[in-house]
CSV table of C-alpha atoms in Angstrom, one decimal:
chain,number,residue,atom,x,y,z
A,1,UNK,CA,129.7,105.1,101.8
A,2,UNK,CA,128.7,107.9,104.5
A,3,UNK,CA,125.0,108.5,102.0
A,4,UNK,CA,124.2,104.7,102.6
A,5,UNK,CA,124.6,104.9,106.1
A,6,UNK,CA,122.7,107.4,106.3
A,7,UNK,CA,120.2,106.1,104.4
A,8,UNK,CA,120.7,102.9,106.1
A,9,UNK,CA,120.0,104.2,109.8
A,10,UNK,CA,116.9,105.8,108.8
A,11,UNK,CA,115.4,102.9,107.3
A,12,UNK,CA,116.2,100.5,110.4
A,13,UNK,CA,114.7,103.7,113.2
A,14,UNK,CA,111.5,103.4,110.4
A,15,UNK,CA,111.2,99.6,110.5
A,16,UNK,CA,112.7,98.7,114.3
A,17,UNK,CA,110.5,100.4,116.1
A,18,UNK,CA,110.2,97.9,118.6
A,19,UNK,CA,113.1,96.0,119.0
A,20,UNK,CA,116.2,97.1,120.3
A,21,UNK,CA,119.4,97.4,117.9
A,22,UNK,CA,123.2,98.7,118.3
A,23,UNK,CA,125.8,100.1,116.3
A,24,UNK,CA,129.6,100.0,116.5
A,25,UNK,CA,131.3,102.5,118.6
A,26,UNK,CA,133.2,102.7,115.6
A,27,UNK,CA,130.7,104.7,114.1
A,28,UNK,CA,131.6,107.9,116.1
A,29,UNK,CA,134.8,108.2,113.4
A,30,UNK,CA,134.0,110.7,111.1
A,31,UNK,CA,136.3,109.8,109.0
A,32,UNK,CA,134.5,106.8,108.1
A,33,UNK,CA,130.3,107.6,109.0
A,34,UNK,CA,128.2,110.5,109.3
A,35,UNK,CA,126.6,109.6,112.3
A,36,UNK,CA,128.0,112.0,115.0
A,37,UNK,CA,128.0,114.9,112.7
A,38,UNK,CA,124.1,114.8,111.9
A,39,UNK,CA,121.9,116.1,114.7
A,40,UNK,CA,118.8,113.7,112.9
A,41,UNK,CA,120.6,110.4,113.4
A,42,UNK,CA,122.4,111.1,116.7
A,43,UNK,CA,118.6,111.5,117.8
A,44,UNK,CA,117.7,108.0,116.7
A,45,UNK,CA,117.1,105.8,119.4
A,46,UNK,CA,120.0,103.5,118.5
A,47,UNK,CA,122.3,101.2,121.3
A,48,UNK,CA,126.4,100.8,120.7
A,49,UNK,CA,128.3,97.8,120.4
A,50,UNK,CA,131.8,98.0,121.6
A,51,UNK,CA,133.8,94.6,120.4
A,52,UNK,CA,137.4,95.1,122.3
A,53,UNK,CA,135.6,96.0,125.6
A,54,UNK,CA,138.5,96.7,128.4
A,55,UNK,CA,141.3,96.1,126.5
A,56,UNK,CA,145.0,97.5,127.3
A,57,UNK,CA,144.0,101.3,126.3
A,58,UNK,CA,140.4,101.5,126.1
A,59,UNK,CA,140.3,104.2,128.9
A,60,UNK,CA,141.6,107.2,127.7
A,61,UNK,CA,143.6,107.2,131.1
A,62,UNK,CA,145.0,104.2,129.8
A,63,UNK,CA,146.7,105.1,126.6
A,64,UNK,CA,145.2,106.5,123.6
A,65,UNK,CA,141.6,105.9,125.1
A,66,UNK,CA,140.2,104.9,121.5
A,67,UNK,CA,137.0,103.3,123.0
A,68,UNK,CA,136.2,105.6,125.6
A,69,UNK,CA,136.5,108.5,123.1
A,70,UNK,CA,133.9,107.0,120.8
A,71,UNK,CA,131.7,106.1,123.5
A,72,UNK,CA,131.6,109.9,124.2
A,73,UNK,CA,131.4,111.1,120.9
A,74,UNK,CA,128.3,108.8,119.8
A,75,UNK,CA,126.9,108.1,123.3
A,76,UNK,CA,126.8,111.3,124.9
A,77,UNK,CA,126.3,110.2,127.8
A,78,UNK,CA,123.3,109.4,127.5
A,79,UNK,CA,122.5,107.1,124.6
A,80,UNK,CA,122.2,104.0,127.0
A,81,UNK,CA,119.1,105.6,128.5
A,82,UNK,CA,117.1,104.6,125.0
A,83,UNK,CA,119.5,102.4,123.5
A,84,UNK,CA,120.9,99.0,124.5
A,85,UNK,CA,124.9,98.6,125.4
A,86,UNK,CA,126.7,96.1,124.9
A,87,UNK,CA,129.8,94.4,122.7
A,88,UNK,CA,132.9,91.7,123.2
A,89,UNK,CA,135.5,91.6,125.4
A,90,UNK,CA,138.6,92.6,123.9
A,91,UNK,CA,140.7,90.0,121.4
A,92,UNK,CA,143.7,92.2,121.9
A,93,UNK,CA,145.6,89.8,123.8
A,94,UNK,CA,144.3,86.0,124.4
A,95,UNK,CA,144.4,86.7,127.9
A,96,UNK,CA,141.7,89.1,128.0
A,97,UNK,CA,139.0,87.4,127.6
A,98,UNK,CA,139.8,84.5,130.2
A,99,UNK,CA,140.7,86.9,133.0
A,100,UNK,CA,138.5,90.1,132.6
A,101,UNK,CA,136.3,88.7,135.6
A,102,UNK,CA,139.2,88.3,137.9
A,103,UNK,CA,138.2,90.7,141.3
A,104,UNK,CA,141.4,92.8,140.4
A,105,UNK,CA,140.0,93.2,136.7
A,106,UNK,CA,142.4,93.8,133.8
A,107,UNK,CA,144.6,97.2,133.2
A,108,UNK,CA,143.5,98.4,136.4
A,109,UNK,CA,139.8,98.5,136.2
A,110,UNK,CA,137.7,95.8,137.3
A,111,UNK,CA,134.5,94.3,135.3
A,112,UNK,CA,132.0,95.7,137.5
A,113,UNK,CA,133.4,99.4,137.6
A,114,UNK,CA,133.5,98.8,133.5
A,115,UNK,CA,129.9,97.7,133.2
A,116,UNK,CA,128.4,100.6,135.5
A,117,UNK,CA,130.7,103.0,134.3
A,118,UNK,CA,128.7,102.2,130.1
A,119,UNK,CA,125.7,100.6,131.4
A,120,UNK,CA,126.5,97.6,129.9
A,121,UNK,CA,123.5,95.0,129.5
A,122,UNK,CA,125.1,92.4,127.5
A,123,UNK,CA,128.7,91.2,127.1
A,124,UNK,CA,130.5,88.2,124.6
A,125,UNK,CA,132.9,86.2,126.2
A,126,UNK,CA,133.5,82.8,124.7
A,127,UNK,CA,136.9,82.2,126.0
A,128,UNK,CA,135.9,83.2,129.9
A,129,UNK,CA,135.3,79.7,131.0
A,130,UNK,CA,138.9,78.6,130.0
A,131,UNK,CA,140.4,81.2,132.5
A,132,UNK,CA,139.8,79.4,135.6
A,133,UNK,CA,138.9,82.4,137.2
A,134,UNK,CA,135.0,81.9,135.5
A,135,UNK,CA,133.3,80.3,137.4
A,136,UNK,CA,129.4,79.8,137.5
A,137,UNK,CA,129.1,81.6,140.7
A,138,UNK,CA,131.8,84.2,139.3
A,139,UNK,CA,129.7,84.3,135.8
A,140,UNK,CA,126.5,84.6,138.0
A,141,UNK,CA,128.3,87.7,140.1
A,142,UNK,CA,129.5,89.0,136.6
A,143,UNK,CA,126.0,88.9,135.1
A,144,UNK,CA,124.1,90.4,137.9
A,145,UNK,CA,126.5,93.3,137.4
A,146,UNK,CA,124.9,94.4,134.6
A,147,UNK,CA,121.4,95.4,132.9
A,148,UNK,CA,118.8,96.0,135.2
A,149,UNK,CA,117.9,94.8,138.4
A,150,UNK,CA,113.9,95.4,139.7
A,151,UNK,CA,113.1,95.8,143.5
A,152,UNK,CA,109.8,96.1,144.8
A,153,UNK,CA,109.6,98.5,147.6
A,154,UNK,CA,106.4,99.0,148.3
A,155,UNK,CA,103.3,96.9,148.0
A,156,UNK,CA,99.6,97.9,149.4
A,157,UNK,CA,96.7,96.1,148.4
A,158,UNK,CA,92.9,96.3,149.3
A,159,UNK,CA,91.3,93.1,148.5
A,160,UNK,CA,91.2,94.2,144.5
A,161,UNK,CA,93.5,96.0,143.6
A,162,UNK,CA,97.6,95.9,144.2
A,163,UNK,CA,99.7,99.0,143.9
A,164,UNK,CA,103.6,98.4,143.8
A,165,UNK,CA,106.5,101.2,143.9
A,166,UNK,CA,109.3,99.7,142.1
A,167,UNK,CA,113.2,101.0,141.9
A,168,UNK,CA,115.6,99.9,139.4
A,169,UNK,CA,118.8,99.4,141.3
A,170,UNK,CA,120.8,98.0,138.2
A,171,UNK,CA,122.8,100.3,135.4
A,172,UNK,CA,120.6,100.1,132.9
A,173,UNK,CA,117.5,100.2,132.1
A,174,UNK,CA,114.8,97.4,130.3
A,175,UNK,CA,114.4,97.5,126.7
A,176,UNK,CA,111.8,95.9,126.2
A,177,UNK,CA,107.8,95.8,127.5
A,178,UNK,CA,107.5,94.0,130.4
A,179,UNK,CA,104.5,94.0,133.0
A,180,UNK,CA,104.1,93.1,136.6
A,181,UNK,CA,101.6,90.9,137.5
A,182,UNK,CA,99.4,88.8,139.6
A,183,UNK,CA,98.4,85.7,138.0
A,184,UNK,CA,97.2,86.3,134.3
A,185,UNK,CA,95.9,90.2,134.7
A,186,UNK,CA,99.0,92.6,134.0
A,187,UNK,CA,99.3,95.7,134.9
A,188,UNK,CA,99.3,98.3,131.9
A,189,UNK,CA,102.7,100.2,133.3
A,190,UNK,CA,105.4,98.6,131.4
A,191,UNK,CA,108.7,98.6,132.9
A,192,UNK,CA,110.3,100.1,129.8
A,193,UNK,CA,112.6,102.7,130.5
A,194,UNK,CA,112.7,102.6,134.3
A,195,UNK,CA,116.5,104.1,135.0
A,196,UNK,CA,118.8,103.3,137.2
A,197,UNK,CA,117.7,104.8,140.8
A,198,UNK,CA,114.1,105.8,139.3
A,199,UNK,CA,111.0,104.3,140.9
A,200,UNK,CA,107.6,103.5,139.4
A,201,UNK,CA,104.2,103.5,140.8
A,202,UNK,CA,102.6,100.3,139.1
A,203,UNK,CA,98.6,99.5,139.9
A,204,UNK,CA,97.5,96.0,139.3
A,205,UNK,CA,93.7,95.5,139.1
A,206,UNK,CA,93.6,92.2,141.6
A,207,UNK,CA,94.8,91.0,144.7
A,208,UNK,CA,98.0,88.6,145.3
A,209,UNK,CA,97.4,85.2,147.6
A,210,UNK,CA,98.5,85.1,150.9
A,211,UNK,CA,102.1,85.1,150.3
A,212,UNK,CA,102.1,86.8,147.5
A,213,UNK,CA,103.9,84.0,144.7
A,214,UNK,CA,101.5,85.1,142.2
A,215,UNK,CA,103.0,88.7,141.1
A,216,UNK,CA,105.1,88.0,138.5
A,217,UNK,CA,106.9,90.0,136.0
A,218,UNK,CA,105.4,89.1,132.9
A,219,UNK,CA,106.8,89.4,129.2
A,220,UNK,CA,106.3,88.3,125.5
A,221,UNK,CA,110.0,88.5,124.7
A,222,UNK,CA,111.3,85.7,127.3
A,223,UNK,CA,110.2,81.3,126.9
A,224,UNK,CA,107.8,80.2,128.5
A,225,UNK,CA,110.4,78.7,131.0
A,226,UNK,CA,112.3,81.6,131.3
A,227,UNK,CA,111.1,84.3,133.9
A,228,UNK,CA,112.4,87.5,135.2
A,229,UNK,CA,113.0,88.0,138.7
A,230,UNK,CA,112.7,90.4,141.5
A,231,UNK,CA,113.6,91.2,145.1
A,232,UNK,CA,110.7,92.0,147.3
A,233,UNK,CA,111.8,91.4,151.4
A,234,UNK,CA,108.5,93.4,152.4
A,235,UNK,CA,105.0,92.9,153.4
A,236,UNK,CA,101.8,94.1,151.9
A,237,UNK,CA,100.3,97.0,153.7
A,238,UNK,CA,96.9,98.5,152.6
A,239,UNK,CA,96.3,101.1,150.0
A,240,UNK,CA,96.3,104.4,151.8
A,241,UNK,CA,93.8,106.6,151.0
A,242,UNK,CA,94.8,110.2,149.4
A,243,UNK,CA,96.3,113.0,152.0
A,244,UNK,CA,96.1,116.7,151.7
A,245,UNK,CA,99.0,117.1,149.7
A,246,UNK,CA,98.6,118.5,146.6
A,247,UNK,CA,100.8,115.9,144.4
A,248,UNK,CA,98.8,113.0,146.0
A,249,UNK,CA,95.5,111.4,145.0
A,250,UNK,CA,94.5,110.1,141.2
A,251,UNK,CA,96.3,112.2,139.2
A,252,UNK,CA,99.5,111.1,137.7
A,253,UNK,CA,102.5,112.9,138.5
A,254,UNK,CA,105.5,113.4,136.2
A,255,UNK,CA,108.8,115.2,136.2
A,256,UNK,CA,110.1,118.4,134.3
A,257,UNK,CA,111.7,115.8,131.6
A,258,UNK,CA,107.5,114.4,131.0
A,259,UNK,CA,108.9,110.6,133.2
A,260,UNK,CA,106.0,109.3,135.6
A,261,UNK,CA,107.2,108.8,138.8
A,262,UNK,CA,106.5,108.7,142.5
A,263,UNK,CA,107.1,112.0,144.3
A,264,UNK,CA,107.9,111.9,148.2
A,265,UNK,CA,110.7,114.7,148.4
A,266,UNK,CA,111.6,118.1,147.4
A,267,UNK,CA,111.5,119.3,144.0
A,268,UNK,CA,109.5,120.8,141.2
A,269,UNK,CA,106.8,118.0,139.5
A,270,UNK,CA,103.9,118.4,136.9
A,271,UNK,CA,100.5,117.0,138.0
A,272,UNK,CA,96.9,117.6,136.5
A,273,UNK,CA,98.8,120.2,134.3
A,274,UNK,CA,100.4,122.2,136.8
A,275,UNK,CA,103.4,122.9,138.3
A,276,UNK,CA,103.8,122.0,141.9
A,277,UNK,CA,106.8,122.5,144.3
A,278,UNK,CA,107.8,120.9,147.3
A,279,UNK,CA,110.0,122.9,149.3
């Protein structure tokens, strides 16, 4: 009934505070759930799960657009910011699933454009490999196309510290907490929430070895083998000392939406409690 989910949602946003969980996109039907009508749970932080991902008409270019109508009703546009994206490729036909990673894609929109276009960080698809067209290097391509994707650049260091600006160049964001490092001491910036395009200051209290194989990204949610990589084609330069502008220096700096971030062009930004423009 629409009174248990309700009841429902608000017990999971009490008692999953900390680890990310997703919904049907089915749930945007009134018919059938409250959700999209109640302002309170449309503001849980809640992901969607989409389980006939780029089928025939998904797009609502594309037919009756089903999918892509729920995905606006419940997401907003903006739900993937907070909550995790995901879901199945589509069962619809038994091709689906073998050929959606073919370069010219299926119903005339290719994987990639699908997993940008809903910030996609995880995707089922247990019938790829029998396709011929899945192969590891394909898979690998296919995967990279999603989630995040961190890139370091900027790193200056002074013997004892090590500050680096990181960018998120992948459509979505991370989930969960994870740190950078350098060896065992974390910094205490998670990169949480970084979006798509967004860069991060993050200050590390030691210094890397010589070629720098000690940062790391570290995280309690991954095994012990696993790791999470980076890109970082730069060199270490040393920590420049605070100019006369009046953003730089100690104090954090955030925008008008409260996100910490690094400021280098135009724009309105909050630091030390005031407003600051750069024209």
């Amino acid at each position: 009934s629409k009174s248990f989910q309700k009841l429902f949602f608000q017990h999971l946003d009490t008692i999953m505070t900390a680890i990310p969980w997703a919904v049907s996109i089915d749930a945007a039907d009134d018919t059938y759930s409250p959700v999209v009508g109640n302002s309170k749970l449309m503001a849980i932080h809640f992901g969607l799960f989409d389980d006939s991902f780029m089928h025939e008409t998904h797009e609502i270019g594309s037919g009756d657009g089903y999918n892509e109508k729920c995905w606006n009703a419940i997401g907003k546009g903006t739900r993937w910011q907070t909550g995790v994206c995901g879901g199945e490729i589509s069962y619809y036909s038994s091709d689906d699933q073998k050929y959606f990673l073919r370069p010219s894609g299926l119903y005339g929109h290719t994987w990639e454009e699908q997993a940008a276009k809903y910030h996609i960080t995880f995707m089922i698809a247990n019938d790829a490999p029998r396709g011929g067209v899945a192969t590891s290097t394909r898979f690998r391509k296919g995967s990279m196309a999603t989630g995040y994707r961190f890139v370091v650049n900027r790193c200056e260091t002074d013997g004892t510290a090590t500050r680096l600006l990181v960018t998120n160049e992948g459509v979505a964001p991370l989930y969960r907490d994870a740190w950078f490092a350098i060896g065992d001491v974390r910094s205490e910036t998670s990169l949480r929430g970084l979006l798509p395009g967004e860069e991060r200051w993050i200050d590390i209290p030691a210094a890397p070895n010589t070629y720098g194989s000690n940062i790391q990204i570290a995280c309690d949610c991954i095994l012990p083998q696993q790791s999470i990589e980076f890109e970082a084609n730069i060199k270490a330069t040393r920590i420049q000392t605070p100019s006369n502008s009046p953003i730089k220096g100690e104090n954090t700096v955030y925008d008008l939406q409260g996100r910490e971030i690094c400021t280098e062009g135009k724009g309105i930004y909050i630091s030390d409690g005031k407003k600051i423009a750069i024209k």
